[in-house]
Amino acid sequence: MLVDKLISKIKNYENILLMVHVEPDGDTLAATVAFYIALKSLGKKVSMVCIDEIPKPFLFLPQIKNIQKDILFGDFEVIIVIDCGDLRRTGFPERLKKFAKVFKNFINIDHHPKNDLWKIANINIVDQGASSASEIVWEILKKLPVELNCDIATAILTGIYTDTGGFKHSNTSPKTLEIAAELLAHGARLKTITKNVSLNKSVAALKLWGVALSRLHKNQYLQIVSSVITRQDLDDCGATYYELAGVVNLMNSIPDSKAAILFFETPEGNIRASLRTEKDSVDIGKIAKLFGGGGHKKAAGFTIEAELKLNDTQWEILLK
Ligand code: 5GP
Ligand code: MN
């Protein structure tokens, strides 16, 4: 079994690096800190790395402050990437390719559809039926001789909670809910999670949501709902780009729409798109892939070089 292979790597090696994906979400962060706590308790030398800033709502997670922005890969014997979706999203594609070739201890833990990481990783522990990478990590931790304490349980429940949209999305399986019950039994702090993740909107964030909602547009032919946020909007509201998380899910709750897309200008001046659908017949991940991105069937994203023209509530996105 692949999980047994991973467990023997963990037993045989001391220096382990856990990697969080770029533009980190609750799942990648939570699964990583849970794994970190477990490996530390086994006496391993463990580090965590994420090239991007940690969004405020997740700063409550235990050990999150120990995530580093960059790290020397040469210090590690085993590298585990969690929830990355593709090689580029690890933030360190070239260094990882080299590591996998030379050390043969590169492990991919994920729940995304097939992608270029599968070829490069030496062990792929992938379950596309899992609600989240956190769900997979919980199953792995149960097989390790570690105490599954309330910090681990809180982290894992955070990952499941965020990737299922608070148990609202169709990736919530009977197993997901069974695991959620186990986590609560292990002391997971659900109230802390809901307070930080969904009930924690600043005035600036809500103003920004207001701007996005005021620009809502429904394409009658495609039945797609879309909106846009510029860098100027962030400045005007005093909000950060991370405070947009969740807007596209709200847009996706509009009845009779096939999909929702939120476009926003990134700090680098590119255009990023967040896509969601509720329809089983629509594969939004495939659409994102057409534009060089990817993701799941019902939640995906991409970044393109494009120019945004905004005029009152009308806008255009012109590919460069
Ligand atoms: P979000 O809209 O929350 O940024 O992303 C939703 C999901 O789409 C993510 O969890 C991730 O699985 C996927 N995703 C978003 N952007 C990208 C991208 O640029 N590349 C790939 N491969 N997946 C992405
Ligand atoms: Mn995930």
Short mmCIF file of C-alpha atoms and ligand atoms in Angstrom, two decimals:
data_model
loop_
_atom_site.label_atom_id
_atom_site.label_comp_id
_atom_site.label_asym_id
_atom_site.label_seq_id
_atom_site.Cartn_x
_atom_site.Cartn_y
_atom_site.Cartn_z
CA MET A 1 0.00 0.00 0.00
CA LEU A 2 1.20 3.49 -0.82
CA VAL A 3 0.40 4.80 2.65
CA ASP A 4 2.57 2.01 4.13
CA LYS A 5 5.41 3.11 1.84
CA LEU A 6 5.03 6.66 3.14
CA ILE A 7 4.98 5.42 6.72
CA SER A 8 8.20 3.48 6.19
CA LYS A 9 9.82 6.62 4.73
CA ILE A 10 8.75 8.52 7.83
CA LYS A 11 10.26 5.79 10.03
CA ASN A 12 13.52 5.62 8.08
CA TYR A 13 14.30 9.31 7.63
CA GLU A 14 14.75 12.20 10.05
CA ASN A 15 14.59 15.42 8.01
CA ILE A 16 11.22 16.06 6.46
CA LEU A 17 9.88 19.09 4.58
CA LEU A 18 6.14 19.74 4.25
CA MET A 19 5.04 22.03 1.43
CA VAL A 20 1.96 24.26 1.29
CA HIS A 21 0.66 25.44 -2.10
CA VAL A 22 0.85 29.00 -3.45
CA GLU A 23 -2.06 31.30 -2.51
CA PRO A 24 -2.66 28.96 0.41
CA ASP A 25 -6.17 27.94 1.45
CA GLY A 26 -7.47 26.33 4.63
CA ASP A 27 -6.99 22.79 3.39
CA THR A 28 -3.31 22.94 2.44
CA LEU A 29 -2.44 24.90 5.61
CA ALA A 30 -4.44 22.78 8.00
CA ALA A 31 -3.31 19.42 6.63
CA THR A 32 0.29 20.63 6.75
CA VAL A 33 0.27 21.89 10.34
CA ALA A 34 -1.51 18.70 11.49
CA PHE A 35 1.17 16.59 9.82
CA TYR A 36 3.86 18.85 11.31
CA ILE A 37 2.56 18.39 14.87
CA ALA A 38 2.39 14.61 14.40
CA LEU A 39 5.89 14.31 12.92
CA LYS A 40 7.36 16.57 15.62
CA SER A 41 5.83 14.34 18.28
CA LEU A 42 7.70 11.44 16.66
CA GLY A 43 10.93 13.37 17.21
CA LYS A 44 11.50 14.20 13.53
CA LYS A 45 13.21 17.35 12.27
CA VAL A 46 10.35 18.89 10.33
CA SER A 47 9.96 22.18 8.45
CA MET A 48 7.06 23.73 6.59
CA VAL A 49 7.35 26.10 3.62
CA CYS A 50 4.95 28.33 1.69
CA ILE A 51 6.13 30.90 -0.83
CA ASP A 52 3.09 33.15 -0.22
CA GLU A 53 1.74 35.03 2.78
CA ILE A 54 -0.60 33.16 5.16
CA PRO A 55 -4.13 34.65 4.98
CA LYS A 56 -5.31 36.16 8.28
CA PRO A 57 -8.28 33.80 8.87
CA PHE A 58 -5.85 30.88 9.24
CA LEU A 59 -3.40 32.48 11.65
CA PHE A 60 -5.28 30.78 14.53
CA LEU A 61 -4.07 27.36 13.37
CA PRO A 62 -1.60 25.74 15.77
CA GLN A 63 2.07 26.00 14.70
CA ILE A 64 1.18 28.15 11.67
CA LYS A 65 3.83 30.72 12.64
CA ASN A 66 6.51 28.10 11.97
CA ILE A 67 5.79 28.08 8.24
CA GLN A 68 8.80 29.56 6.42
CA LYS A 69 8.81 31.53 3.17
CA ASP A 70 11.85 29.81 1.69
CA ILE A 71 14.11 26.97 2.66
CA LEU A 72 17.21 25.05 1.54
CA PHE A 73 15.93 21.84 -0.04
CA GLY A 74 19.32 20.21 0.44
CA ASP A 75 18.64 19.94 4.19
CA PHE A 76 15.85 17.40 3.67
CA GLU A 77 15.63 13.67 2.99
CA VAL A 78 11.87 13.52 2.36
CA ILE A 79 9.60 16.19 0.86
CA ILE A 80 5.83 15.94 1.11
CA VAL A 81 3.62 18.29 -0.92
CA ILE A 82 0.03 18.61 0.23
CA ASP A 83 -3.03 19.68 -1.81
CA CYS A 84 -0.91 21.21 -4.58
CA GLY A 85 -2.99 20.46 -7.71
CA ASP A 86 -0.01 20.79 -10.03
CA LEU A 87 3.77 21.25 -9.97
CA ARG A 88 3.62 25.02 -10.48
CA ARG A 89 1.39 25.44 -7.45
CA THR A 90 4.11 24.08 -5.17
CA GLY A 91 5.89 27.40 -5.71
CA PHE A 92 9.23 25.61 -6.22
CA PRO A 93 8.82 23.53 -9.42
CA GLU A 94 12.44 23.38 -10.56
CA ARG A 95 13.92 22.58 -7.15
CA LEU A 96 11.31 19.86 -6.62
CA LYS A 97 11.96 18.19 -9.95
CA LYS A 98 15.64 18.02 -9.08
CA PHE A 99 14.93 16.67 -5.59
CA ALA A 100 12.64 13.91 -6.90
CA LYS A 101 15.24 12.82 -9.44
CA VAL A 102 18.15 12.74 -7.03
CA PHE A 103 16.64 11.66 -3.71
CA LYS A 104 13.58 9.67 -4.82
CA ASN A 105 11.71 10.68 -1.69
CA PHE A 106 9.20 13.16 -3.04
CA ILE A 107 5.66 12.43 -1.90
CA ASN A 108 2.46 13.95 -3.28
CA ILE A 109 -0.64 13.92 -1.07
CA ASP A 110 -3.64 15.30 -2.89
CA HIS A 111 -7.29 15.09 -3.92
CA HIS A 112 -7.04 16.92 -7.27
CA PRO A 113 -7.46 15.36 -10.73
CA LYS A 114 -4.44 13.92 -12.53
CA ASN A 115 -1.70 16.48 -13.21
CA ASP A 116 2.04 16.82 -13.84
CA LEU A 117 2.93 16.16 -10.17
CA TRP A 118 1.87 12.52 -10.55
CA LYS A 119 4.74 11.84 -12.96
CA ILE A 120 7.36 13.60 -10.91
CA ALA A 121 6.46 12.39 -7.42
CA ASN A 122 8.00 9.15 -6.20
CA ILE A 123 4.86 8.25 -4.23
CA ASN A 124 1.40 9.60 -5.08
CA ILE A 125 -1.20 9.29 -2.36
CA VAL A 126 -4.16 10.71 -4.23
CA ASP A 127 -7.83 10.20 -3.55
CA GLN A 128 -10.05 12.28 -5.81
CA GLY A 129 -13.06 11.14 -3.81
CA ALA A 130 -11.74 12.76 -0.64
CA SER A 131 -13.33 16.07 0.32
CA SER A 132 -9.93 17.53 1.11
CA ALA A 133 -6.27 16.73 1.50
CA SER A 134 -6.92 17.07 5.24
CA GLU A 135 -9.23 14.05 5.10
CA ILE A 136 -6.41 11.99 3.52
CA VAL A 137 -3.85 13.24 6.03
CA TRP A 138 -6.16 12.27 8.93
CA GLU A 139 -6.29 8.69 7.60
CA ILE A 140 -2.48 8.65 7.42
CA LEU A 141 -2.05 10.07 10.94
CA LYS A 142 -4.33 7.37 12.34
CA LYS A 143 -1.76 4.81 11.15
CA LEU A 144 1.16 6.52 12.88
CA PRO A 145 2.05 5.96 16.54
CA VAL A 146 1.10 9.51 17.52
CA GLU A 147 -1.34 11.01 19.99
CA LEU A 148 -4.17 12.56 17.95
CA ASN A 149 -4.58 15.59 20.18
CA CYS A 150 -7.04 18.48 19.95
CA ASP A 151 -4.61 20.66 17.97
CA ILE A 152 -4.31 18.03 15.26
CA ALA A 153 -8.08 17.47 15.29
CA THR A 154 -8.77 21.23 15.07
CA ALA A 155 -6.41 21.61 12.13
CA ILE A 156 -7.86 18.65 10.20
CA LEU A 157 -11.42 19.83 10.81
CA THR A 158 -10.43 23.29 9.53
CA GLY A 159 -9.22 21.78 6.26
CA ILE A 160 -12.37 19.73 5.81
CA TYR A 161 -14.58 22.64 6.81
CA THR A 162 -13.01 25.05 4.32
CA ASP A 163 -12.82 22.66 1.35
CA THR A 164 -16.46 21.58 1.80
CA GLY A 165 -17.60 25.20 2.28
CA GLY A 166 -18.76 24.34 5.80
CA PHE A 167 -20.22 20.94 4.69
CA LYS A 168 -22.32 22.63 2.00
CA HIS A 169 -20.58 21.32 -1.14
CA SER A 170 -21.26 17.98 -2.80
CA ASN A 171 -17.76 16.70 -1.93
CA THR A 172 -19.14 16.15 1.60
CA SER A 173 -19.41 12.34 1.70
CA PRO A 174 -20.70 10.06 4.47
CA LYS A 175 -17.03 9.41 5.25
CA THR A 176 -16.36 13.15 5.52
CA LEU A 177 -19.06 13.47 8.15
CA GLU A 178 -17.87 10.35 9.98
CA ILE A 179 -14.37 11.86 10.11
CA ALA A 180 -15.80 15.19 11.29
CA ALA A 181 -17.50 13.31 14.15
CA GLU A 182 -14.21 11.58 15.02
CA LEU A 183 -12.45 14.95 15.03
CA LEU A 184 -14.99 16.46 17.39
CA ALA A 185 -14.55 13.41 19.64
CA HIS A 186 -10.79 14.14 19.61
CA GLY A 187 -11.44 17.68 20.86
CA ALA A 188 -11.56 19.69 17.62
CA ARG A 189 -12.60 23.27 18.37
CA LEU A 190 -15.41 23.80 15.84
CA LYS A 191 -16.47 27.17 17.26
CA THR A 192 -12.93 28.52 16.91
CA ILE A 193 -12.91 27.34 13.31
CA THR A 194 -16.24 28.90 12.34
CA LYS A 195 -15.36 32.11 14.15
CA ASN A 196 -12.05 32.54 12.34
CA VAL A 197 -12.93 31.13 8.96
CA SER A 198 -16.46 32.28 8.21
CA LEU A 199 -17.63 34.80 10.79
CA ASN A 200 -14.61 37.03 10.81
CA LYS A 201 -15.26 39.65 8.14
CA SER A 202 -13.76 43.09 8.66
CA VAL A 203 -15.51 46.30 7.56
CA ALA A 204 -12.96 46.57 4.75
CA ALA A 205 -13.70 43.03 3.56
CA LEU A 206 -17.47 43.55 3.59
CA LYS A 207 -17.08 46.82 1.65
CA LEU A 208 -15.02 44.97 -0.92
CA TRP A 209 -17.68 42.24 -1.14
CA GLY A 210 -20.18 45.03 -1.72
CA VAL A 211 -18.17 46.32 -4.68
CA ALA A 212 -17.94 42.82 -6.18
CA LEU A 213 -21.68 42.26 -5.70
CA SER A 214 -22.57 45.67 -7.16
CA ARG A 215 -20.80 44.66 -10.40
CA LEU A 216 -22.56 41.29 -10.75
CA HIS A 217 -23.39 40.45 -14.31
CA LYS A 218 -25.32 37.46 -15.63
CA ASN A 219 -24.69 36.32 -19.18
CA GLN A 220 -28.15 35.21 -20.32
CA TYR A 221 -26.80 33.01 -23.10
CA LEU A 222 -24.15 31.14 -21.09
CA GLN A 223 -25.98 31.45 -17.75
CA ILE A 224 -22.70 32.46 -16.13
CA VAL A 225 -22.55 35.00 -13.32
CA SER A 226 -19.41 37.11 -13.13
CA SER A 227 -17.86 40.08 -11.41
CA VAL A 228 -14.56 41.87 -11.16
CA ILE A 229 -12.33 43.52 -8.55
CA THR A 230 -9.41 45.83 -9.35
CA ARG A 231 -6.36 46.79 -7.34
CA GLN A 232 -7.90 50.25 -7.00
CA ASP A 233 -10.93 48.63 -5.28
CA LEU A 234 -8.61 47.04 -2.73
CA ASP A 235 -7.05 50.44 -2.03
CA ASP A 236 -10.42 52.21 -1.87
CA CYS A 237 -11.78 49.69 0.67
CA GLY A 238 -8.51 49.30 2.57
CA ALA A 239 -8.79 45.55 1.99
CA THR A 240 -6.33 42.90 0.92
CA TYR A 241 -6.64 40.48 -1.91
CA TYR A 242 -7.15 37.59 0.56
CA GLU A 243 -10.37 39.16 1.82
CA LEU A 244 -12.03 38.20 -1.45
CA ALA A 245 -12.10 34.53 -0.38
CA GLY A 246 -15.72 33.43 -0.29
CA VAL A 247 -17.22 36.05 -2.65
CA VAL A 248 -17.28 33.64 -5.58
CA ASN A 249 -19.08 31.02 -3.47
CA LEU A 250 -21.79 33.53 -2.66
CA MET A 251 -22.08 34.41 -6.37
CA ASN A 252 -22.39 30.70 -7.09
CA SER A 253 -25.49 30.46 -4.91
CA ILE A 254 -27.58 32.39 -7.45
CA PRO A 255 -30.31 30.08 -8.78
CA ASP A 256 -30.49 29.24 -12.50
CA SER A 257 -26.84 30.04 -13.11
CA LYS A 258 -24.48 27.42 -14.47
CA ALA A 259 -21.29 28.85 -13.00
CA ALA A 260 -19.79 31.85 -11.24
CA ILE A 261 -16.52 33.56 -12.11
CA LEU A 262 -14.80 36.29 -10.14
CA PHE A 263 -11.98 38.09 -11.94
CA PHE A 264 -9.50 40.16 -10.00
CA GLU A 265 -6.28 42.00 -10.63
CA THR A 266 -3.35 40.50 -8.79
CA PRO A 267 -0.65 42.61 -7.12
CA GLU A 268 1.56 41.73 -10.13
CA GLY A 269 -1.00 43.19 -12.54
CA ASN A 270 -2.22 39.89 -13.98
CA ILE A 271 -5.84 38.78 -13.98
CA ARG A 272 -6.80 35.90 -11.76
CA ALA A 273 -10.08 34.04 -12.07
CA SER A 274 -11.87 32.00 -9.42
CA LEU A 275 -14.49 29.64 -10.83
CA ARG A 276 -17.29 27.72 -9.14
CA THR A 277 -20.24 25.62 -10.27
CA GLU A 278 -22.96 23.63 -8.55
CA LYS A 279 -23.85 21.68 -11.69
CA ASP A 280 -22.73 18.06 -12.05
CA SER A 281 -22.81 18.50 -15.83
CA VAL A 282 -20.22 21.33 -15.83
CA ASP A 283 -16.49 20.66 -15.36
CA ILE A 284 -15.05 24.00 -14.38
CA GLY A 285 -11.59 22.45 -13.84
CA LYS A 286 -11.38 21.70 -17.58
CA ILE A 287 -12.26 25.29 -18.42
CA ALA A 288 -9.57 26.58 -16.03
CA LYS A 289 -7.07 24.21 -17.66
CA LEU A 290 -7.74 25.79 -21.06
CA PHE A 291 -6.35 29.01 -19.57
CA GLY A 292 -3.32 27.36 -17.96
CA GLY A 293 -4.87 26.83 -14.53
CA GLY A 294 -6.73 23.86 -13.09
CA GLY A 295 -8.58 22.56 -10.08
CA HIS A 296 -11.58 20.42 -9.27
CA LYS A 297 -14.76 19.91 -11.31
CA LYS A 298 -16.63 22.37 -9.11
CA ALA A 299 -13.92 24.78 -7.90
CA ALA A 300 -11.04 25.92 -10.05
CA GLY A 301 -8.89 28.88 -10.98
CA PHE A 302 -6.40 30.35 -13.42
CA THR A 303 -4.18 33.39 -13.90
CA ILE A 304 -3.72 35.13 -17.25
CA GLU A 305 -1.85 38.10 -18.62
CA ALA A 306 -4.67 40.42 -19.60
CA GLU A 307 -5.82 43.99 -19.47
CA LEU A 308 -8.87 45.00 -17.51
CA LYS A 309 -11.03 47.87 -18.75
CA LEU A 310 -13.55 49.09 -16.24
CA ASN A 311 -16.14 51.73 -16.91
CA ASP A 312 -18.72 52.24 -14.17
CA THR A 313 -20.31 48.80 -13.84
CA GLN A 314 -19.27 47.59 -17.30
CA TRP A 315 -15.96 45.83 -17.81
CA GLU A 316 -13.93 43.99 -20.37
CA ILE A 317 -10.98 41.66 -20.03
CA LEU A 318 -8.67 41.75 -23.02
CA LEU A 319 -6.12 38.97 -23.41
CA LYS A 320 -2.59 40.30 -24.00
P1 5GP B 1 -9.72 29.49 -5.64
O1 5GP B 1 -10.78 29.96 -6.56
O2 5GP B 1 -10.22 29.29 -4.26
O3 5GP B 1 -8.45 30.29 -5.74
O4 5GP B 1 -9.32 28.05 -6.17
C1 5GP B 1 -10.21 26.99 -6.16
C2 5GP B 1 -9.47 25.69 -6.45
O5 5GP B 1 -9.03 25.71 -7.79
C3 5GP B 1 -8.21 25.51 -5.62
O6 5GP B 1 -8.48 24.79 -4.47
C4 5GP B 1 -7.33 24.73 -6.54
O7 5GP B 1 -7.66 23.38 -6.45
C5 5GP B 1 -7.74 25.19 -7.91
N1 5GP B 1 -6.90 26.22 -8.53
C6 5GP B 1 -7.03 27.56 -8.41
N2 5GP B 1 -6.12 28.20 -9.16
C7 5GP B 1 -5.41 27.26 -9.78
C8 5GP B 1 -4.32 27.30 -10.72
O8 5GP B 1 -3.82 28.36 -11.11
N3 5GP B 1 -3.84 26.09 -11.12
C9 5GP B 1 -4.35 24.89 -10.70
N4 5GP B 1 -3.83 23.75 -11.15
N5 5GP B 1 -5.37 24.84 -9.84
C10 5GP B 1 -5.90 25.98 -9.39
MN MN B 2 -7.94 20.96 -1.06
#
